XYZ file of C-alpha atoms in Angstrom:
696
model
C -58.439 31.406 -9.864
C -55.360 33.034 -10.790
C -52.191 33.413 -8.729
C -52.055 36.632 -8.059
C -55.843 36.642 -6.723
C -55.349 33.358 -5.207
C -52.054 34.651 -2.720
C -53.810 38.522 -2.266
C -56.884 36.228 -1.221
C -54.348 33.858 0.971
C -52.358 37.368 2.315
C -56.104 38.285 3.903
C -56.628 34.288 5.112
C -53.562 34.639 7.012
C -54.856 37.446 8.748
C -58.236 36.976 9.476
C -59.562 33.311 9.205
C -59.223 30.494 11.303
C -56.840 27.491 11.153
C -60.176 25.124 9.568
C -60.812 28.106 7.187
C -56.903 28.110 5.620
C -56.987 24.547 5.369
C -60.474 24.476 3.579
C -58.944 27.259 1.298
C -55.794 25.028 0.659
C -57.346 22.240 -0.300
C -59.430 24.288 -2.935
C -56.799 24.973 -3.886
C -54.768 21.828 -3.854
C -57.855 20.116 -6.367
C -57.466 22.648 -9.019
C -54.457 21.217 -9.793
C -50.867 21.115 -8.196
C -48.481 20.808 -11.581
C -47.343 24.068 -10.983
C -45.689 24.149 -7.197
C -44.754 27.416 -7.043
C -47.533 29.369 -5.884
C -47.935 26.853 -3.053
C -44.128 26.975 -1.787
C -44.963 30.563 -1.729
C -47.688 30.715 0.099
C -46.352 28.226 2.461
C -43.645 30.350 3.019
C -45.855 33.634 3.567
C -47.542 31.556 6.497
C -44.591 30.561 8.110
C -43.909 34.442 7.938
C -46.802 34.642 9.832
C -45.958 32.805 12.779
C -48.008 29.915 11.573
C -45.538 27.419 11.202
C -47.525 24.393 12.750
C -49.996 24.797 10.349
C -47.905 25.742 7.373
C -46.249 22.076 8.103
C -49.408 20.223 8.286
C -50.657 22.226 5.007
C -47.251 21.059 3.237
C -47.593 17.141 4.084
C -51.109 17.653 2.119
C -49.644 19.419 -0.556
C -46.898 16.259 -1.012
C -50.321 13.739 -0.695
C -52.066 15.637 -3.224
C -49.175 15.757 -5.833
C -48.649 11.925 -5.276
C -52.021 11.508 -5.935
C -51.845 13.369 -8.810
C -48.389 12.120 -9.790
C -47.278 15.343 -10.787
C -44.088 14.097 -9.771
C -42.121 18.049 -10.725
C -44.866 19.500 -7.648
C -43.870 16.131 -5.703
C -40.096 16.762 -5.799
C -40.825 20.503 -5.116
C -42.606 19.452 -1.820
C -40.713 16.818 -0.777
C -37.179 18.811 -1.042
C -39.135 21.528 1.291
C -40.038 18.572 3.682
C -36.843 17.492 4.045
C -34.983 21.062 4.376
C -37.466 21.510 6.966
C -37.344 18.939 9.137
C -41.420 17.939 8.839
C -42.662 14.209 9.316
C -40.288 11.483 8.413
C -37.436 11.666 6.594
C -37.524 7.649 5.725
C -40.842 8.396 3.709
C -39.424 11.584 2.201
C -36.254 10.286 0.631
C -38.241 7.222 -0.761
C -40.398 9.265 -2.411
C -37.666 11.594 -3.856
C -36.363 8.602 -5.581
C -39.676 7.505 -7.166
C -39.853 11.197 -8.165
C -36.766 10.733 -9.642
C -37.686 7.285 -11.271
C -40.333 8.606 -12.849
C -39.325 11.685 -14.266
C -35.984 10.152 -15.292
C -37.400 6.846 -16.315
C -35.862 6.396 -20.221
C -32.731 7.672 -18.935
C -30.400 4.218 -19.610
C -28.153 4.932 -16.418
C -31.469 6.129 -13.803
C -30.355 2.354 -11.823
C -26.389 3.353 -11.817
C -26.478 6.970 -10.996
C -29.320 5.655 -8.473
C -26.972 3.503 -7.297
C -24.171 6.109 -6.470
C -26.011 9.217 -5.141
C -28.290 6.568 -2.955
C -31.044 9.217 -1.643
C -32.154 7.023 1.304
C -29.181 7.251 2.830
C -27.010 10.490 1.772
C -26.682 12.773 4.237
C -27.193 15.720 2.168
C -30.291 14.230 -0.302
C -31.150 17.896 -1.437
C -27.491 18.222 -2.864
C -27.004 14.599 -4.050
C -30.523 14.809 -5.935
C -28.825 17.596 -8.054
C -25.806 16.383 -8.908
C -28.275 13.103 -9.983
C -30.190 14.215 -11.998
C -27.585 16.871 -13.559
C -26.370 13.246 -15.035
C -29.408 12.366 -15.965
C -30.338 15.543 -17.887
C -26.737 14.748 -20.176
C -27.371 10.824 -20.071
C -25.666 8.762 -22.395
C -27.702 9.039 -25.800
C -28.910 12.505 -25.431
C -28.467 14.780 -28.490
C -27.099 17.911 -27.741
C -25.542 21.425 -29.517
C -22.478 23.251 -29.015
C -21.382 26.272 -30.415
C -18.665 25.483 -33.084
C -19.271 21.948 -33.375
C -23.134 21.581 -33.955
C -24.927 18.708 -32.828
C -23.318 15.763 -30.882
C -24.082 12.811 -28.929
C -23.202 11.568 -25.710
C -21.538 8.056 -25.778
C -20.032 8.326 -22.456
C -21.075 9.781 -18.611
C -18.264 9.163 -16.122
C -19.058 10.747 -12.794
C -15.975 9.644 -10.743
C -14.168 12.027 -13.311
C -16.947 14.437 -13.688
C -16.827 13.929 -17.614
C -18.805 13.483 -20.485
C -17.480 12.321 -23.832
C -20.002 13.419 -26.918
C -19.439 12.486 -30.719
C -20.291 15.186 -33.156
C -20.145 15.157 -36.668
C -16.143 15.742 -37.647
C -15.071 15.048 -33.877
C -15.110 12.263 -31.896
C -15.214 11.358 -28.109
C -15.220 15.177 -26.756
C -14.745 15.780 -23.466
C -17.201 18.039 -21.747
C -16.624 18.558 -17.897
C -20.535 17.817 -16.221
C -19.949 21.720 -14.492
C -19.646 22.931 -18.010
C -22.734 20.942 -19.822
C -25.435 23.455 -18.643
C -23.235 26.120 -20.155
C -21.924 24.793 -23.025
C -24.780 22.098 -24.399
C -28.284 22.505 -25.415
C -30.828 20.134 -25.995
C -32.163 19.032 -29.237
C -35.594 17.631 -29.323
C -36.485 14.854 -32.187
C -37.001 16.747 -35.943
C -34.652 19.305 -34.752
C -32.991 20.257 -37.854
C -29.813 19.853 -36.299
C -30.277 16.835 -34.954
C -31.133 15.908 -38.350
C -28.063 16.604 -39.384
C -26.562 14.012 -37.187
C -29.033 11.300 -37.611
C -30.152 11.159 -40.792
C -27.760 13.137 -43.089
C -28.235 11.417 -46.452
C -31.908 11.983 -46.083
C -31.809 15.791 -45.199
C -29.558 15.940 -47.851
C -32.309 15.076 -50.433
C -34.974 17.137 -48.821
C -32.547 20.003 -49.592
C -32.129 19.382 -53.015
C -35.926 18.720 -53.850
C -37.059 20.821 -51.617
C -34.960 24.508 -50.657
C -37.784 26.437 -49.462
C -38.798 23.793 -47.338
C -35.885 22.975 -46.027
C -34.884 26.402 -45.476
C -37.694 26.656 -42.957
C -37.377 24.089 -41.465
C -33.796 25.092 -40.412
C -35.497 28.698 -39.535
C -38.180 26.542 -36.963
C -35.636 24.848 -35.603
C -33.093 27.421 -34.954
C -35.533 30.052 -33.958
C -34.145 32.882 -36.072
C -33.501 35.137 -37.211
C -30.524 33.969 -39.024
C -27.991 35.879 -41.798
C -27.153 33.898 -44.793
C -23.958 33.150 -42.933
C -25.169 31.209 -40.429
C -28.326 29.805 -43.256
C -25.046 28.793 -45.484
C -23.386 27.446 -42.307
C -25.921 25.085 -40.857
C -26.411 24.066 -44.431
C -22.661 22.672 -45.415
C -22.609 19.704 -46.643
C -26.145 19.518 -47.508
C -25.609 21.826 -50.254
C -22.655 21.399 -52.297
C -21.209 24.953 -52.407
C -21.298 25.180 -56.856
C -24.960 25.014 -56.323
C -25.177 27.725 -53.697
C -26.335 30.654 -55.715
C -29.486 28.794 -57.632
C -30.732 26.933 -54.076
C -30.680 29.952 -52.560
C -32.677 31.732 -54.998
C -35.199 29.516 -54.919
C -35.487 28.979 -51.101
C -36.032 32.485 -50.812
C -39.269 32.576 -52.931
C -40.971 30.595 -49.153
C -44.466 32.420 -49.032
C -43.781 32.746 -45.145
C -40.008 34.391 -45.687
C -39.755 37.858 -43.662
C -36.067 40.040 -43.820
C -35.368 42.835 -41.504
C -31.766 45.088 -41.790
C -30.017 46.178 -44.700
C -27.174 44.979 -46.486
C -24.614 42.336 -44.981
C -26.421 42.883 -41.679
C -30.041 41.204 -43.464
C -31.741 38.719 -41.399
C -33.933 36.056 -42.594
C -37.151 34.792 -40.565
C -40.423 33.028 -41.181
C -43.989 34.903 -40.562
C -46.112 33.286 -37.968
C -48.301 32.280 -40.634
C -49.214 31.997 -44.554
C -48.323 35.383 -45.543
C -46.216 38.251 -44.098
C -47.391 41.927 -42.689
C -51.339 41.517 -43.822
C -50.963 37.961 -42.095
C -49.896 39.720 -38.675
C -52.022 41.822 -38.596
C -54.470 39.277 -38.648
C -52.693 37.308 -36.253
C -52.382 40.464 -33.854
C -55.845 41.513 -34.057
C -57.030 37.320 -32.731
C -54.123 37.183 -29.870
C -54.614 37.955 -26.533
C -52.668 40.650 -24.755
C -49.683 37.995 -24.434
C -49.594 37.306 -27.634
C -50.148 40.897 -29.094
C -46.838 41.945 -26.901
C -45.291 38.750 -28.277
C -45.918 39.709 -31.889
C -45.197 43.289 -31.095
C -42.032 42.908 -30.062
C -41.202 40.902 -32.844
C -42.379 42.885 -35.488
C -43.782 46.317 -35.013
C -40.130 48.213 -34.825
C -39.471 46.735 -38.323
C -42.713 47.457 -40.176
C -43.474 51.204 -40.094
C -47.285 50.259 -40.714
C -47.784 47.723 -38.339
C -46.119 49.327 -35.573
C -48.241 52.672 -35.027
C -51.184 50.010 -35.009
C -49.869 47.887 -32.383
C -49.400 51.032 -30.228
C -52.482 51.909 -30.056
C -53.981 48.466 -29.601
C -51.616 47.877 -26.597
C -52.256 51.642 -25.403
C -56.028 50.604 -25.118
C -55.871 46.730 -24.029
C -53.603 47.864 -20.820
C -56.732 49.848 -19.456
C -58.944 46.911 -19.326
C -59.564 46.386 -15.293
C -58.895 42.668 -15.200
C -56.132 43.151 -17.034
C -52.811 41.709 -14.846
C -50.611 44.593 -13.980
C -47.406 43.008 -15.571
C -48.737 42.097 -18.280
C -50.589 45.547 -18.891
C -47.399 47.449 -17.468
C -45.697 45.857 -20.235
C -48.104 46.786 -22.940
C -47.579 50.490 -21.484
C -43.938 50.275 -22.121
C -43.935 48.739 -25.494
C -46.857 50.621 -26.949
C -44.336 53.782 -26.084
C -41.331 52.432 -27.622
C -43.911 51.897 -30.938
C -44.581 55.330 -31.341
C -48.019 55.995 -28.468
C -47.871 59.475 -27.399
C -46.170 60.307 -24.502
C -49.151 62.066 -22.840
C -51.314 59.421 -23.091
C -48.830 56.866 -21.822
C -47.993 58.589 -18.839
C -51.660 59.060 -17.548
C -52.040 55.283 -18.050
C -49.617 54.242 -16.000
C -50.864 56.627 -13.555
C -53.744 54.770 -13.829
C -52.686 51.753 -13.711
C -50.899 52.509 -10.571
C -54.002 53.533 -8.677
C -55.775 50.348 -10.161
C -53.011 47.733 -8.897
C -51.300 49.481 -6.196
C -47.763 50.254 -5.891
C -46.857 46.653 -4.174
C -48.994 44.551 -7.039
C -47.250 46.532 -9.807
C -43.488 45.920 -8.323
C -43.754 42.847 -7.511
C -45.298 42.154 -11.384
C -42.755 44.158 -13.315
C -40.865 41.792 -15.435
C -37.381 42.708 -15.176
C -34.788 45.397 -13.412
C -35.259 48.318 -16.000
C -39.653 47.768 -15.959
C -39.005 48.311 -11.794
C -36.976 50.686 -12.014
C -39.572 52.766 -13.995
C -42.313 51.596 -11.559
C -39.987 52.952 -8.433
C -39.820 56.523 -10.555
C -43.606 56.750 -11.339
C -44.082 55.791 -7.430
C -42.210 58.608 -6.064
C -43.623 61.180 -9.064
C -47.148 59.649 -7.934
C -47.613 58.996 -4.601
C -47.364 61.220 -1.388
C -46.240 58.324 0.772
C -43.856 57.360 -1.605
C -40.963 56.611 1.214
C -43.625 53.573 2.811
C -43.812 51.955 -0.532
C -40.033 52.366 -0.588
C -39.317 51.052 2.808
C -42.108 47.917 1.917
C -40.264 46.881 -0.430
C -36.692 47.016 -0.380
C -37.097 43.103 1.534
C -38.529 41.997 -1.508
C -35.678 43.716 -4.231
C -32.741 41.515 -5.149
C -30.921 43.829 -8.015
C -27.673 45.400 -6.495
C -28.416 48.342 -8.086
C -31.984 48.755 -7.529
C -31.295 47.992 -3.720
C -29.064 51.127 -3.825
C -31.437 52.955 -5.547
C -34.284 52.306 -2.714
C -31.961 52.733 0.353
C -30.889 55.790 -1.036
C -33.416 57.952 -2.159
C -35.154 56.641 1.608
C -31.811 58.217 3.055
C -31.781 61.310 1.179
C -35.533 61.490 1.339
C -35.422 61.811 5.334
C -36.404 58.493 5.821
C -32.685 56.992 7.369
C -34.654 55.132 10.485
C -36.649 52.831 7.164
C -33.499 52.143 5.814
C -31.968 51.160 9.167
C -34.628 49.042 10.838
C -34.241 47.089 6.857
C -30.662 46.703 7.729
C -31.144 45.864 11.441
C -33.270 42.730 9.603
C -31.004 42.040 7.271
C -27.422 41.516 8.990
C -29.985 39.294 11.707
C -31.355 37.326 8.824
C -28.419 37.200 6.387
C -30.189 33.910 5.141
C -33.767 34.708 5.054
C -32.150 37.955 2.817
C -29.127 37.174 0.923
C -28.864 39.551 -1.858
C -29.648 42.202 -0.001
C -27.050 40.613 2.579
C -24.447 41.029 -0.278
C -25.421 43.816 -1.110
C -25.055 45.817 2.052
C -21.098 44.391 2.430
C -21.026 46.000 -1.046
C -22.284 49.180 -0.441
C -20.455 49.910 2.854
C -18.807 52.893 1.104
C -21.675 54.415 -0.783
C -22.427 57.424 -0.623
C -25.088 58.262 1.383
C -25.455 54.881 2.645
C -21.122 55.091 4.552
C -23.001 56.451 7.651
C -25.781 54.025 8.300
C -23.316 51.027 7.191
C -20.204 51.958 9.208
C -20.968 50.875 12.465
C -21.723 47.415 11.206
C -18.332 46.669 9.516
C -16.617 44.554 12.207
C -14.683 41.768 13.255
C -18.033 39.525 13.747
C -19.103 40.292 10.042
C -16.088 39.280 8.745
C -15.958 35.652 10.357
C -20.091 35.199 9.884
C -19.121 36.411 5.983
C -16.594 33.718 6.058
C -20.021 30.968 7.144
C -22.299 32.313 4.962
C -20.183 32.817 1.776
C -19.979 28.712 1.894
C -23.890 27.757 1.968
C -26.039 26.849 -0.633
C -28.289 29.691 -0.783
C -25.493 31.930 -1.250
C -24.655 30.089 -4.104
C -25.971 32.300 -6.776
C -23.866 35.145 -5.213
C -20.575 33.720 -4.770
C -19.135 35.592 -7.462
C -19.631 38.776 -5.357
C -18.742 36.837 -2.250
C -15.107 36.137 -3.531
C -14.786 39.852 -4.716
C -15.859 41.254 -0.885
C -13.759 38.038 0.700
C -10.041 39.388 -1.358
C -8.211 41.775 -0.291
C -9.462 44.431 -2.680
C -13.038 44.262 -0.421
C -14.230 44.644 2.680
C -12.458 41.734 4.234
C -9.522 43.569 3.599
C -10.303 46.473 5.191
C -11.322 45.125 7.994
C -8.668 42.750 8.729
C -6.607 45.830 8.491
C -8.776 47.921 10.650
C -11.331 46.815 12.712
C -10.718 42.935 13.291
C -9.563 42.006 16.941
C -7.008 39.400 17.873
C -9.422 37.350 19.743
C -11.867 37.406 16.469
C -8.392 36.355 14.329
C -8.191 33.945 16.539
C -11.671 32.590 15.863
C -11.466 33.229 12.497
C -8.202 31.172 11.913
C -9.759 28.587 13.892
C -13.237 28.570 10.888
C -10.491 28.799 7.746
C -9.627 25.671 9.072
C -12.501 23.728 7.835
C -12.042 22.885 4.567
C -14.744 25.307 2.054
C -15.233 26.135 -1.866
C -13.454 29.222 -1.428
C -10.445 28.406 -1.614
C -7.719 30.957 -2.537
C -9.967 33.095 -0.863
C -9.989 31.066 2.371
C -6.094 31.169 1.783
C -5.402 34.600 1.565
C -7.653 35.174 4.858
C -4.860 32.892 6.529
C -2.158 34.782 5.376
C -3.656 37.901 6.434
C -5.053 37.542 9.841
C -1.426 35.606 10.170
C 0.440 38.624 9.132
C -1.555 40.869 11.244
C -1.272 38.533 14.507
C 1.360 36.684 14.029
C 1.258 34.902 17.405
C -1.823 33.512 16.401
C -1.078 30.941 13.849
C 0.986 28.362 15.832
C -1.614 28.822 18.621
C -4.632 27.794 16.270
C -3.075 25.553 14.662
C -2.586 23.543 17.957
C -6.138 23.633 19.257
C -7.724 20.499 19.238
C -10.705 19.781 17.239
C -13.877 18.179 19.176
C -15.964 16.168 17.209
C -18.370 13.206 18.247
C -17.320 9.823 18.659
C -19.088 8.668 15.285
C -17.812 12.118 13.479
C -14.111 10.686 14.003
C -15.379 6.926 12.799
C -17.067 8.822 9.331
C -14.030 11.385 8.789
C -11.393 7.957 9.365
C -13.617 6.084 6.438
C -13.680 9.125 4.341
C -10.335 9.917 4.156
C -9.690 5.734 3.950
C -11.623 6.562 0.563
C -9.790 9.256 -0.388
C -6.451 7.670 -0.101
C -7.117 4.218 -1.194
C -9.940 4.788 -3.709
C -10.442 8.488 -4.840
C -6.793 9.634 -5.053
C -5.442 6.909 -6.727
C -8.589 6.473 -9.312
C -7.766 9.602 -10.120
C -4.277 9.921 -10.612
C -4.599 6.719 -12.955
C -7.175 8.742 -14.995
C -4.695 11.583 -15.200
C -1.915 9.350 -16.250
C -4.702 8.052 -19.341
C -5.297 11.609 -20.109
C -1.621 12.303 -20.687
C -1.496 9.601 -23.333
C -4.352 11.948 -25.329
C -1.497 13.660 -26.630
C -1.527 18.343 -26.146
C -1.942 18.207 -22.729
C -2.801 22.767 -23.589
C -6.261 21.719 -24.937
C -6.943 18.405 -22.915
C -10.230 19.168 -21.031
C -9.908 15.959 -19.230
C -6.800 16.063 -17.993
C -6.705 19.484 -16.292
C -10.199 18.129 -14.757
C -8.643 14.872 -13.550
C -5.560 17.701 -11.859
C -7.990 19.798 -10.398
C -9.865 17.006 -9.165
C -6.543 15.628 -7.764
C -5.395 18.372 -6.158
C -8.825 18.930 -4.683
C -8.905 15.214 -2.900
C -5.477 16.063 -1.659
C -6.118 19.893 -0.278
C -9.245 17.719 1.949
C -7.271 14.452 2.722
C -4.698 16.834 4.046
C -7.187 18.505 6.307
C -8.799 15.456 7.432
C -5.499 14.201 8.087
C -4.552 17.436 10.461
C -7.811 17.489 11.657
C -7.943 14.007 13.152
C -4.126 14.203 14.626
C -5.910 17.038 16.787
C -9.189 15.248 17.208
C -10.503 15.554 21.016
C -13.546 13.310 21.042
C -16.134 14.322 22.822
C -19.494 12.713 24.976
C -22.590 14.817 25.496
C -23.499 12.258 28.122
C -20.379 12.839 30.074
C -20.651 16.757 29.975
C -21.309 18.885 33.045
C -24.385 21.405 32.030
C -23.748 23.464 34.630
C -22.405 25.633 31.933
C -22.399 26.470 28.378
C -19.597 23.549 26.912
C -19.479 21.576 23.720
C -21.646 19.117 23.644
C -24.108 20.973 25.517
C -27.882 22.082 24.152
C -29.148 25.646 24.710
C -32.440 27.116 25.169
C -32.193 31.299 24.964
C -35.073 33.343 25.371
C -35.514 36.959 24.062
C -35.557 39.543 26.170
C -38.427 41.373 25.373
C -40.794 38.547 24.729
C -40.938 36.332 21.481
C -40.036 32.957 19.743
C -37.237 31.316 21.806
C -34.399 29.389 20.124
C -32.293 26.449 20.923
C -28.914 25.547 20.218
C -26.883 22.246 20.650
C -22.771 23.183 20.340
C -20.397 20.721 18.460
C -17.454 20.878 16.907
C -16.614 22.069 13.226
C -17.850 18.523 11.107
C -21.202 18.536 13.110
C -22.137 21.927 12.486
C -25.626 22.717 10.546
C -26.755 26.220 11.236
C -30.774 25.256 9.671
C -30.731 22.588 12.324
C -29.494 24.818 14.970
C -26.063 22.358 15.416
C -23.188 25.934 15.954
C -19.608 24.930 15.484
C -17.524 25.538 18.338
C -15.494 28.145 16.403
C -19.029 30.222 15.642
C -19.591 33.883 16.445
C -22.990 32.504 18.176
C -21.275 29.402 19.966
C -18.392 31.680 21.172
C -20.866 34.401 22.707
C -22.635 31.117 24.935
C -19.341 29.327 25.921
C -18.423 29.025 29.682
C -22.387 30.738 30.401
C -24.849 29.911 32.898
C -28.244 29.617 32.924
C -30.149 32.790 33.343
C -27.035 34.986 32.441
C -27.930 37.671 29.563
C -26.110 36.988 26.281
C -26.292 39.491 23.316
C -26.563 37.886 20.131
C -27.257 38.949 16.203
C -27.341 42.423 17.551
C -30.435 41.289 20.240
C -30.558 40.668 24.165
C -31.279 37.089 25.139
C -31.388 34.935 28.721
C -29.970 31.505 28.902
C -32.975 29.351 30.338
C -31.777 26.108 30.031
C -28.405 24.022 29.649
C -28.785 19.917 28.966
C -26.234 17.162 27.811
C -26.906 17.308 23.847
C -28.683 14.373 22.448
C-alpha cells in the first residue's frame, strides 16, 4: 500500500474505527517495513490531532519495537526522539536506545567512543540537542573526504569539539580550519571512487589513466561531478593530470566518447553524458521504457534542448498524466512539463481540470512538489470550483510558504470570507508552536493590504513578550532569520514598543530578557528600547530576585565554575595559539575562538548576576491557597474540553513542552496570586482555576 493510500485509509479509520481496528491496521503497516519513518510519524500526528493521544503513544512504542527488531536504525532513532519529546514510557530506556542507534549507524567512525563520552545521551539534559551535535561531528569525523569550492578534495585530519573546529588537508593547502557550524554549507562528502577523491588519494594512477584513455577519463569526471560542465570547469578538474602543452590533443581525443552530448553555443557550450550508449536514439528508447518518474527526469534534462524529442515527450507525458492510477503529484508535474515542451494549451488545461476532479483539491495541493506548482493548483481551484473558499480555508494550516499564505489569506478576505481567515489566525496565535511558519508570516503581514484589519488587534505587548520566548525555541530555528527582522527596530517589535507596550508589559519583557538567549543583538536592542520607553523600569528590573529550585542553584554554580575554570581559560589559550598562526584577517580559528570567548564570558556574567539575586524556593513549603511560584495549577476551559496543568517556577526551570512556566511568562503572570475557582483569560480563551497544589 502506497504512503498516500495508507494515510487516506488511516484517516478513515481514525474517524470510524475502534481502537482494536486502528492497532491491527498499524501492525499490518509495520510488518510491511519501517525503514522510512516519515509516514508513521505523520500518521501518529494525525491520530493525536484527533484526540487519541493514549492510542498514539501505544502505537509509537510498537513502532519503536518493530524498528528495533528490524534493525532499522534511522527509523528507530526517529521514533525514540518522538518518545522522548512526548515524555512517553521509560526515558532511561529510550536514551539507551538512542545510544545504540548511534553506535550502529556510525560504527565505522574513529571518534565514536570519544564523542559519545562528550555527548552522553544517557545522562545529558537535552538529548535531542546533544544527538544533533554528536551526529554532526560524526558526519565530519577524522578521515572523511569532502569537496570544498575553490579548494577541491580534502581529508579531515583533526576534529576539535572543544573549539568547534575541523582541520582539513587539501591538495595544495594543509590543516585548513573549518568551523563545524559551517561544514554542511561548505563541505560535500565524496564517496569512494569519486573523481575528486581519486585526485587526492590516487593522483599518479589517475594521471596515467588520463594519458592512456582521455575519453574514459572525461566520462569518469562527468559522472562524478554530475555535469553538464563547461570546458573551463573540465580543464580545472584535470589540472596537473593533463599537461597544458598536451591539452589540445587530449581534448580532441576525449570528445570522441560515444555518450558525450553537448548543449548551448559558443562559450556557453556544456558537456554531459547520455544515459546509454548513444545520444538521441538512445534517449528515445530509454524514455519509452521508463516509468513516469523516469520520463519526467529525462524530459527535464533533454526535452528542451532537443527539438525532435521535446514534442514527442510532451505528447507521451500528456497521455501518462491521464492515467487513473497515476499519483496526483506526478500527474501534475507531467502536465506542467508537457506544457513547457509544447503541448497544446487547451489539452493541458482540460487534463488539469480532469485531474483536479479525480484527485480532489486537498490531495492535489498536498502532492504539488514546490511553491510554483502549489500556486498553480490554487489558481486552478479558484477558477474551477464553486467551493474554492472552503478549499483555501482548509489549506491555510498546511501551507508554510509566506507568499502563498498571503495569497490564500488575501483571496479569502477579498472574497468575503474574512471570518475563515480570522478563525485561522485565532488558531495560529493560540498555538504558534503547532504552526510556526504561519505564526511568523502573520507577524510579518500586519501591514499588508487586505489583512491589516484582521491582524491589527493582535499587535499587542503580550505578542512581543511571546515572540521573544518563541524565537529561542527549537521549532522556530529554521525561521530565525525572519524572526530577527521581526524583533528588530525596523520590524513589528519596533512598532509594538513604541505604540502598544504598557509599563507592566515592559517590566515583564525586561525580566524575560535577563535570561540567556541566542538572539543576542535583538535582545540587547529590546532592552535598550524598553528602557528608553520606560526609564523607571530599568533599576527595578535589575534588582528583582530570581526564583530557583535548590537543585537549579547547584547546577548554575557548577556551570559557572566550569565556565570560569575550564571553558573560558581553554578558549583564551586557543585564542593565543591561533594568534601565532599569522594574519588574523583570514584566520578562521582565531575569529571562531574569539566569538566563543565572548559568548562564554557573557554567559558567565549572566549566571553570576542571577546567582547574586537568586531566591531559593522549596515547593514543599509553599502555601497552595493561591497560585505562587512553586505551585502546580490545573485550569479547565469554560466551554468544555481538555484541561491544562501548569507548574510555575523560575526562568531556569521553564519548559513549555512539559507545562513548566517561567514566572516572567505571560501565562504565569495571568495565573499568579489567583485562587481556586477564579476565572482567568489565557491565550484568548476563558478558563477556571480548578485546583492548586504544591509542585513536586
